[in-house]
Amino acid sequence: MQNKIKLLLCAFVFGITSASYAVDSVIDVRVDEFAANEDFSANAVEDYDVNGSLFQQITDLEQEKVLMQLEKERAQLNLDLDRLAAEKIKLHMEIDTLSGRAEQQQQEFETERARLQNEAKRLENEREALSNKTANPAPAATYAPAQPVYAAPEQPSLPQEIEKRYKLINVFGAGAQLQATVQDLANGQNKKLSVGKELDGYTVKSISLDEGVVFSKDGEIQTLNVANGN
């Protein structure tokens, strides 16, 4: 019995020792492989050429995108600068236009002010002259010795004055309400006459369809009818 137990113990110890040796062997192999891989990776990284690689292509594309974006922003900036320059020129033109208008308005104002000043000066001179005439009336005129008095030319008769100044247009109405229309030859204005109304110092004595308008002044009778009105 004791011998069997010793055999089992020996077998167990042998198994553990064998397993430990196997594990150590595996660990040594893994360590050697890792070291070899590390050396390979370091050499691969050192010998890696990025030119023409996918990474290089991606990097180039990203740089081109950035450059294109910068170029686009620069073009937009140039456009904004051109727009600002155009607006600046437009603003200067508007300022010049307003300045020209202001100068023109100033000149018109000065001209109008000068005119008003001249007008005020003229009125002031007239007022002073009138005041002087009122304060210093003209002396009474002296008359020369009496000279022979000649008769003045005879004034034209009523018909001549009426015919020169007026023309009978028509007679309208009925009975005692007859009225006449005469036209002033100087200005073309029409005047309505009725019995008793005065015209240039002459009184309308009667109006009839046959005789026309009969004027009376200082007892003298004159007539203006359609025949002599035309």
mmCIF file of C-alpha atoms in Angstrom:
data_model
loop_
_atom_site.group_PDB
_atom_site.id
_atom_site.type_symbol
_atom_site.label_atom_id
_atom_site.label_comp_id
_atom_site.label_asym_id
_atom_site.label_seq_id
_atom_site.Cartn_x
_atom_site.Cartn_y
_atom_site.Cartn_z
ATOM 1 C CA MET A 1 0.000 0.000 0.000
ATOM 2 C CA GLN A 2 2.697 2.429 0.957
ATOM 3 C CA ASN A 3 4.533 1.620 -2.255
ATOM 4 C CA LYS A 4 1.514 2.558 -4.361
ATOM 5 C CA ILE A 5 1.258 5.849 -2.575
ATOM 6 C CA LYS A 6 4.930 6.612 -3.205
ATOM 7 C CA LEU A 7 4.498 5.764 -6.862
ATOM 8 C CA LEU A 8 1.532 8.090 -7.185
ATOM 9 C CA LEU A 9 3.413 10.899 -5.500
ATOM 10 C CA CYS A 10 6.365 10.408 -7.773
ATOM 11 C CA ALA A 11 4.088 10.470 -10.807
ATOM 12 C CA PHE A 12 2.370 13.640 -9.610
ATOM 13 C CA VAL A 13 5.671 15.421 -8.987
ATOM 14 C CA PHE A 14 6.968 14.334 -12.398
ATOM 15 C CA GLY A 15 3.834 15.607 -14.060
ATOM 16 C CA ILE A 16 4.064 18.985 -12.370
ATOM 17 C CA THR A 17 7.707 19.318 -13.261
ATOM 18 C CA SER A 18 7.024 18.395 -16.886
ATOM 19 C CA ALA A 19 4.191 20.874 -17.107
ATOM 20 C CA SER A 20 6.317 23.635 -15.610
ATOM 21 C CA TYR A 21 9.073 22.928 -18.090
ATOM 22 C CA ALA A 22 6.601 22.978 -20.949
ATOM 23 C CA VAL A 23 5.157 26.307 -19.814
ATOM 24 C CA ASP A 24 8.633 27.815 -19.523
ATOM 25 C CA SER A 25 9.430 26.576 -22.998
ATOM 26 C CA VAL A 26 6.290 28.150 -24.430
ATOM 27 C CA ILE A 27 6.993 31.435 -22.660
ATOM 28 C CA ASP A 28 10.541 31.484 -23.987
ATOM 29 C CA VAL A 29 9.268 30.853 -27.512
ATOM 30 C CA ARG A 30 6.644 33.651 -27.234
ATOM 31 C CA VAL A 31 9.217 36.086 -25.896
ATOM 32 C CA ASP A 32 11.574 35.269 -28.741
ATOM 33 C CA GLU A 33 8.764 35.710 -31.298
ATOM 34 C CA PHE A 34 7.691 39.045 -29.778
ATOM 35 C CA ALA A 35 11.234 40.331 -29.840
ATOM 36 C CA ALA A 36 11.573 39.255 -33.425
ATOM 37 C CA ASN A 37 8.263 40.954 -34.308
ATOM 38 C CA GLU A 38 9.340 44.130 -32.560
ATOM 39 C CA ASP A 39 12.540 44.184 -34.540
ATOM 40 C CA PHE A 40 10.591 43.605 -37.756
ATOM 41 C CA SER A 41 8.072 46.358 -36.954
ATOM 42 C CA ALA A 42 10.813 48.853 -36.148
ATOM 43 C CA ASN A 43 12.635 48.011 -39.344
ATOM 44 C CA ALA A 44 9.382 48.141 -41.324
ATOM 45 C CA VAL A 45 8.499 51.557 -39.967
ATOM 46 C CA GLU A 46 11.995 52.808 -40.658
ATOM 47 C CA ASP A 47 12.032 51.430 -44.171
ATOM 48 C CA TYR A 48 8.414 52.448 -44.986
ATOM 49 C CA ASP A 49 8.185 54.863 -47.963
ATOM 50 C CA VAL A 50 5.109 57.134 -47.799
ATOM 51 C CA ASN A 51 5.521 58.458 -51.360
ATOM 52 C CA GLY A 52 2.720 57.104 -53.548
ATOM 53 C CA SER A 53 1.073 55.349 -50.629
ATOM 54 C CA LEU A 54 -2.615 55.525 -49.827
ATOM 55 C CA PHE A 55 -1.825 57.616 -46.792
ATOM 56 C CA GLN A 56 0.092 60.061 -48.959
ATOM 57 C CA GLN A 57 -2.806 60.256 -51.428
ATOM 58 C CA ILE A 58 -5.293 60.929 -48.645
ATOM 59 C CA THR A 59 -2.997 63.591 -47.209
ATOM 60 C CA ASP A 60 -2.599 65.229 -50.622
ATOM 61 C CA LEU A 61 -6.377 65.261 -51.130
ATOM 62 C CA GLU A 62 -6.909 66.879 -47.758
ATOM 63 C CA GLN A 63 -4.282 69.515 -48.558
ATOM 64 C CA GLU A 64 -5.894 70.200 -51.936
ATOM 65 C CA LYS A 65 -9.284 70.602 -50.246
ATOM 66 C CA VAL A 66 -7.792 73.047 -47.769
ATOM 67 C CA LEU A 67 -6.033 74.966 -50.557
ATOM 68 C CA MET A 68 -9.217 75.094 -52.650
ATOM 69 C CA GLN A 69 -11.178 76.399 -49.668
ATOM 70 C CA LEU A 70 -8.526 79.034 -49.017
ATOM 71 C CA GLU A 71 -8.546 80.005 -52.703
ATOM 72 C CA LYS A 72 -12.344 80.286 -52.628
ATOM 73 C CA GLU A 73 -12.247 82.461 -49.530
ATOM 74 C CA ARG A 74 -9.545 84.656 -51.112
ATOM 75 C CA ALA A 75 -11.659 85.084 -54.276
ATOM 76 C CA GLN A 76 -14.689 86.021 -52.141
ATOM 77 C CA LEU A 77 -12.528 88.477 -50.217
ATOM 78 C CA ASN A 78 -11.366 90.060 -53.489
ATOM 79 C CA LEU A 79 -14.990 90.379 -54.615
ATOM 80 C CA ASP A 80 -15.918 92.036 -51.326
ATOM 81 C CA LEU A 81 -12.984 94.428 -51.664
ATOM 82 C CA ASP A 82 -14.041 95.325 -55.236
ATOM 83 C CA ARG A 83 -17.615 95.888 -54.071
ATOM 84 C CA LEU A 84 -16.434 98.122 -51.245
ATOM 85 C CA ALA A 85 -14.239 100.079 -53.669
ATOM 86 C CA ALA A 86 -17.210 100.583 -56.042
ATOM 87 C CA GLU A 87 -19.422 101.709 -53.175
ATOM 88 C CA LYS A 88 -16.698 104.096 -52.051
ATOM 89 C CA ILE A 89 -16.485 105.614 -55.541
ATOM 90 C CA LYS A 90 -20.295 105.906 -55.667
ATOM 91 C CA LEU A 91 -20.317 107.574 -52.271
ATOM 92 C CA HIS A 92 -17.688 110.097 -53.373
ATOM 93 C CA MET A 93 -19.729 110.859 -56.505
ATOM 94 C CA GLU A 94 -22.853 111.440 -54.426
ATOM 95 C CA ILE A 95 -20.895 113.684 -52.077
ATOM 96 C CA ASP A 96 -19.583 115.682 -55.053
ATOM 97 C CA THR A 97 -23.100 115.960 -56.468
ATOM 98 C CA LEU A 98 -24.498 117.145 -53.159
ATOM 99 C CA SER A 99 -21.637 119.597 -52.830
ATOM 100 C CA GLY A 100 -22.375 120.971 -56.314
ATOM 101 C CA ARG A 101 -26.059 121.334 -55.484
ATOM 102 C CA ALA A 102 -25.217 123.016 -52.211
ATOM 103 C CA GLU A 103 -22.947 125.482 -54.009
ATOM 104 C CA GLN A 104 -25.629 126.179 -56.619
ATOM 105 C CA GLN A 105 -28.256 126.701 -53.934
ATOM 106 C CA GLN A 106 -25.847 128.955 -52.062
ATOM 107 C CA GLN A 107 -25.290 131.027 -55.204
ATOM 108 C CA GLU A 108 -29.042 131.278 -55.806
ATOM 109 C CA PHE A 109 -29.535 132.270 -52.198
ATOM 110 C CA GLU A 110 -26.858 134.959 -52.462
ATOM 111 C CA THR A 111 -28.388 136.278 -55.690
ATOM 112 C CA GLU A 112 -31.871 136.397 -54.170
ATOM 113 C CA ARG A 113 -30.538 138.072 -51.040
ATOM 114 C CA ALA A 114 -28.738 140.696 -53.127
ATOM 115 C CA ARG A 115 -31.931 141.331 -55.104
ATOM 116 C CA LEU A 116 -33.939 141.733 -51.923
ATOM 117 C CA GLN A 117 -31.336 144.055 -50.482
ATOM 118 C CA ASN A 118 -31.424 146.195 -53.636
ATOM 119 C CA GLU A 119 -35.210 146.227 -53.548
ATOM 120 C CA ALA A 120 -35.200 147.212 -49.869
ATOM 121 C CA LYS A 121 -32.658 149.948 -50.602
ATOM 122 C CA ARG A 122 -34.782 151.262 -53.467
ATOM 123 C CA LEU A 123 -37.889 151.318 -51.292
ATOM 124 C CA GLU A 124 -35.955 153.050 -48.530
ATOM 125 C CA ASN A 125 -34.756 155.698 -50.994
ATOM 126 C CA GLU A 126 -38.300 156.217 -52.223
ATOM 127 C CA ARG A 127 -39.542 156.502 -48.640
ATOM 128 C CA GLU A 128 -36.853 159.046 -47.803
ATOM 129 C CA ALA A 129 -37.629 161.010 -50.953
ATOM 130 C CA LEU A 130 -41.329 161.018 -50.088
ATOM 131 C CA SER A 131 -40.549 162.072 -46.528
ATOM 132 C CA ASN A 132 -38.382 164.913 -47.826
ATOM 133 C CA LYS A 133 -41.139 166.069 -50.161
ATOM 134 C CA THR A 134 -43.626 166.007 -47.293
ATOM 135 C CA ALA A 135 -41.302 167.849 -44.932
ATOM 136 C CA ASN A 136 -40.162 170.351 -47.548
ATOM 137 C CA PRO A 137 -43.069 171.160 -49.865
ATOM 138 C CA ALA A 138 -42.194 172.799 -53.158
ATOM 139 C CA PRO A 139 -42.495 176.595 -53.138
ATOM 140 C CA ALA A 140 -45.423 178.168 -54.893
ATOM 141 C CA ALA A 141 -44.792 178.675 -58.557
ATOM 142 C CA THR A 142 -44.192 182.202 -59.759
ATOM 143 C CA TYR A 143 -46.163 183.273 -62.725
ATOM 144 C CA ALA A 144 -44.806 185.272 -65.579
ATOM 145 C CA PRO A 145 -46.639 188.352 -66.792
ATOM 146 C CA ALA A 146 -49.901 187.575 -68.454
ATOM 147 C CA GLN A 147 -49.566 186.561 -72.036
ATOM 148 C CA PRO A 148 -52.231 186.714 -74.689
ATOM 149 C CA VAL A 149 -54.609 183.865 -74.287
ATOM 150 C CA TYR A 150 -55.281 181.858 -77.388
ATOM 151 C CA ALA A 151 -58.382 179.777 -77.780
ATOM 152 C CA ALA A 152 -57.761 176.070 -77.311
ATOM 153 C CA PRO A 153 -58.568 173.823 -80.210
ATOM 154 C CA GLU A 154 -62.139 172.765 -80.230
ATOM 155 C CA GLN A 155 -62.614 169.354 -78.591
ATOM 156 C CA PRO A 156 -63.980 166.620 -80.801
ATOM 157 C CA SER A 157 -67.704 166.190 -80.703
ATOM 158 C CA LEU A 158 -69.413 163.343 -78.930
ATOM 159 C CA PRO A 159 -69.979 161.168 -81.966
ATOM 160 C CA GLN A 160 -66.268 161.299 -82.846
ATOM 161 C CA GLU A 161 -65.269 160.227 -79.297
ATOM 162 C CA ILE A 162 -67.925 157.496 -79.136
ATOM 163 C CA GLU A 163 -67.084 156.169 -82.557
ATOM 164 C CA LYS A 164 -63.366 156.110 -81.737
ATOM 165 C CA ARG A 165 -63.767 154.343 -78.417
ATOM 166 C CA TYR A 166 -66.967 152.284 -78.613
ATOM 167 C CA LYS A 167 -68.980 150.146 -80.998
ATOM 168 C CA LEU A 168 -72.646 149.232 -80.543
ATOM 169 C CA ILE A 169 -72.965 145.445 -80.427
ATOM 170 C CA ASN A 170 -76.704 144.896 -79.888
ATOM 171 C CA VAL A 171 -79.893 146.136 -78.268
ATOM 172 C CA PHE A 172 -81.943 143.689 -76.220
ATOM 173 C CA GLY A 173 -84.926 143.711 -73.907
ATOM 174 C CA ALA A 174 -88.446 145.027 -74.375
ATOM 175 C CA GLY A 175 -90.239 148.298 -73.858
ATOM 176 C CA ALA A 176 -88.745 150.546 -71.226
ATOM 177 C CA GLN A 177 -86.383 147.771 -70.180
ATOM 178 C CA LEU A 178 -84.302 147.922 -73.321
ATOM 179 C CA GLN A 179 -80.556 147.664 -72.772
ATOM 180 C CA ALA A 180 -77.579 147.938 -75.083
ATOM 181 C CA THR A 181 -74.147 146.341 -75.271
ATOM 182 C CA VAL A 182 -71.198 148.396 -76.462
ATOM 183 C CA GLN A 183 -67.605 147.253 -76.938
ATOM 184 C CA ASP A 184 -64.520 149.226 -75.904
ATOM 185 C CA LEU A 185 -62.340 149.287 -79.011
ATOM 186 C CA ALA A 186 -59.180 149.797 -76.942
ATOM 187 C CA ASN A 187 -59.341 146.608 -74.874
ATOM 188 C CA GLY A 188 -62.234 144.616 -76.395
ATOM 189 C CA GLN A 189 -64.325 144.668 -73.196
ATOM 190 C CA ASN A 190 -68.091 144.772 -73.451
ATOM 191 C CA LYS A 191 -70.239 147.110 -71.348
ATOM 192 C CA LYS A 192 -73.975 146.971 -70.749
ATOM 193 C CA LEU A 193 -75.896 150.255 -70.834
ATOM 194 C CA SER A 194 -79.350 151.150 -69.637
ATOM 195 C CA VAL A 195 -81.295 154.425 -69.561
ATOM 196 C CA GLY A 196 -79.791 156.839 -67.013
ATOM 197 C CA LYS A 197 -76.389 155.132 -66.887
ATOM 198 C CA GLU A 198 -73.284 157.235 -67.559
ATOM 199 C CA LEU A 199 -70.446 156.397 -69.949
ATOM 200 C CA ASP A 200 -67.325 158.599 -69.846
ATOM 201 C CA GLY A 201 -69.333 161.546 -68.542
ATOM 202 C CA TYR A 202 -72.233 161.067 -70.961
ATOM 203 C CA THR A 203 -75.663 160.008 -69.798
ATOM 204 C CA VAL A 204 -77.735 157.464 -71.686
ATOM 205 C CA LYS A 205 -80.989 159.289 -72.488
ATOM 206 C CA SER A 206 -82.774 156.564 -74.385
ATOM 207 C CA ILE A 207 -82.281 153.190 -76.060
ATOM 208 C CA SER A 208 -84.296 151.970 -79.038
ATOM 209 C CA LEU A 209 -84.021 149.406 -81.780
ATOM 210 C CA ASP A 210 -84.327 152.070 -84.468
ATOM 211 C CA GLU A 211 -82.150 154.903 -83.139
ATOM 212 C CA GLY A 212 -79.702 152.898 -81.026
ATOM 213 C CA VAL A 213 -78.275 154.592 -77.918
ATOM 214 C CA VAL A 214 -78.916 158.323 -77.444
ATOM 215 C CA PHE A 215 -76.389 160.166 -75.239
ATOM 216 C CA SER A 216 -76.877 163.550 -73.636
ATOM 217 C CA LYS A 217 -74.339 165.954 -72.203
ATOM 218 C CA ASP A 218 -74.848 169.628 -71.409
ATOM 219 C CA GLY A 219 -77.980 169.710 -73.539
ATOM 220 C CA GLU A 220 -76.273 168.243 -76.606
ATOM 221 C CA ILE A 221 -77.776 165.079 -78.042
ATOM 222 C CA GLN A 222 -75.692 162.433 -79.823
ATOM 223 C CA THR A 223 -76.537 158.935 -81.041
ATOM 224 C CA LEU A 224 -74.563 155.697 -81.352
ATOM 225 C CA ASN A 225 -76.305 153.134 -83.507
ATOM 226 C CA VAL A 226 -75.360 149.963 -85.313
ATOM 227 C CA ALA A 227 -74.642 151.828 -88.546
ATOM 228 C CA ASN A 228 -72.063 154.226 -87.137
ATOM 229 C CA GLY A 229 -70.890 151.657 -84.536
ATOM 230 C CA ASN A 230 -69.514 149.436 -87.247
#
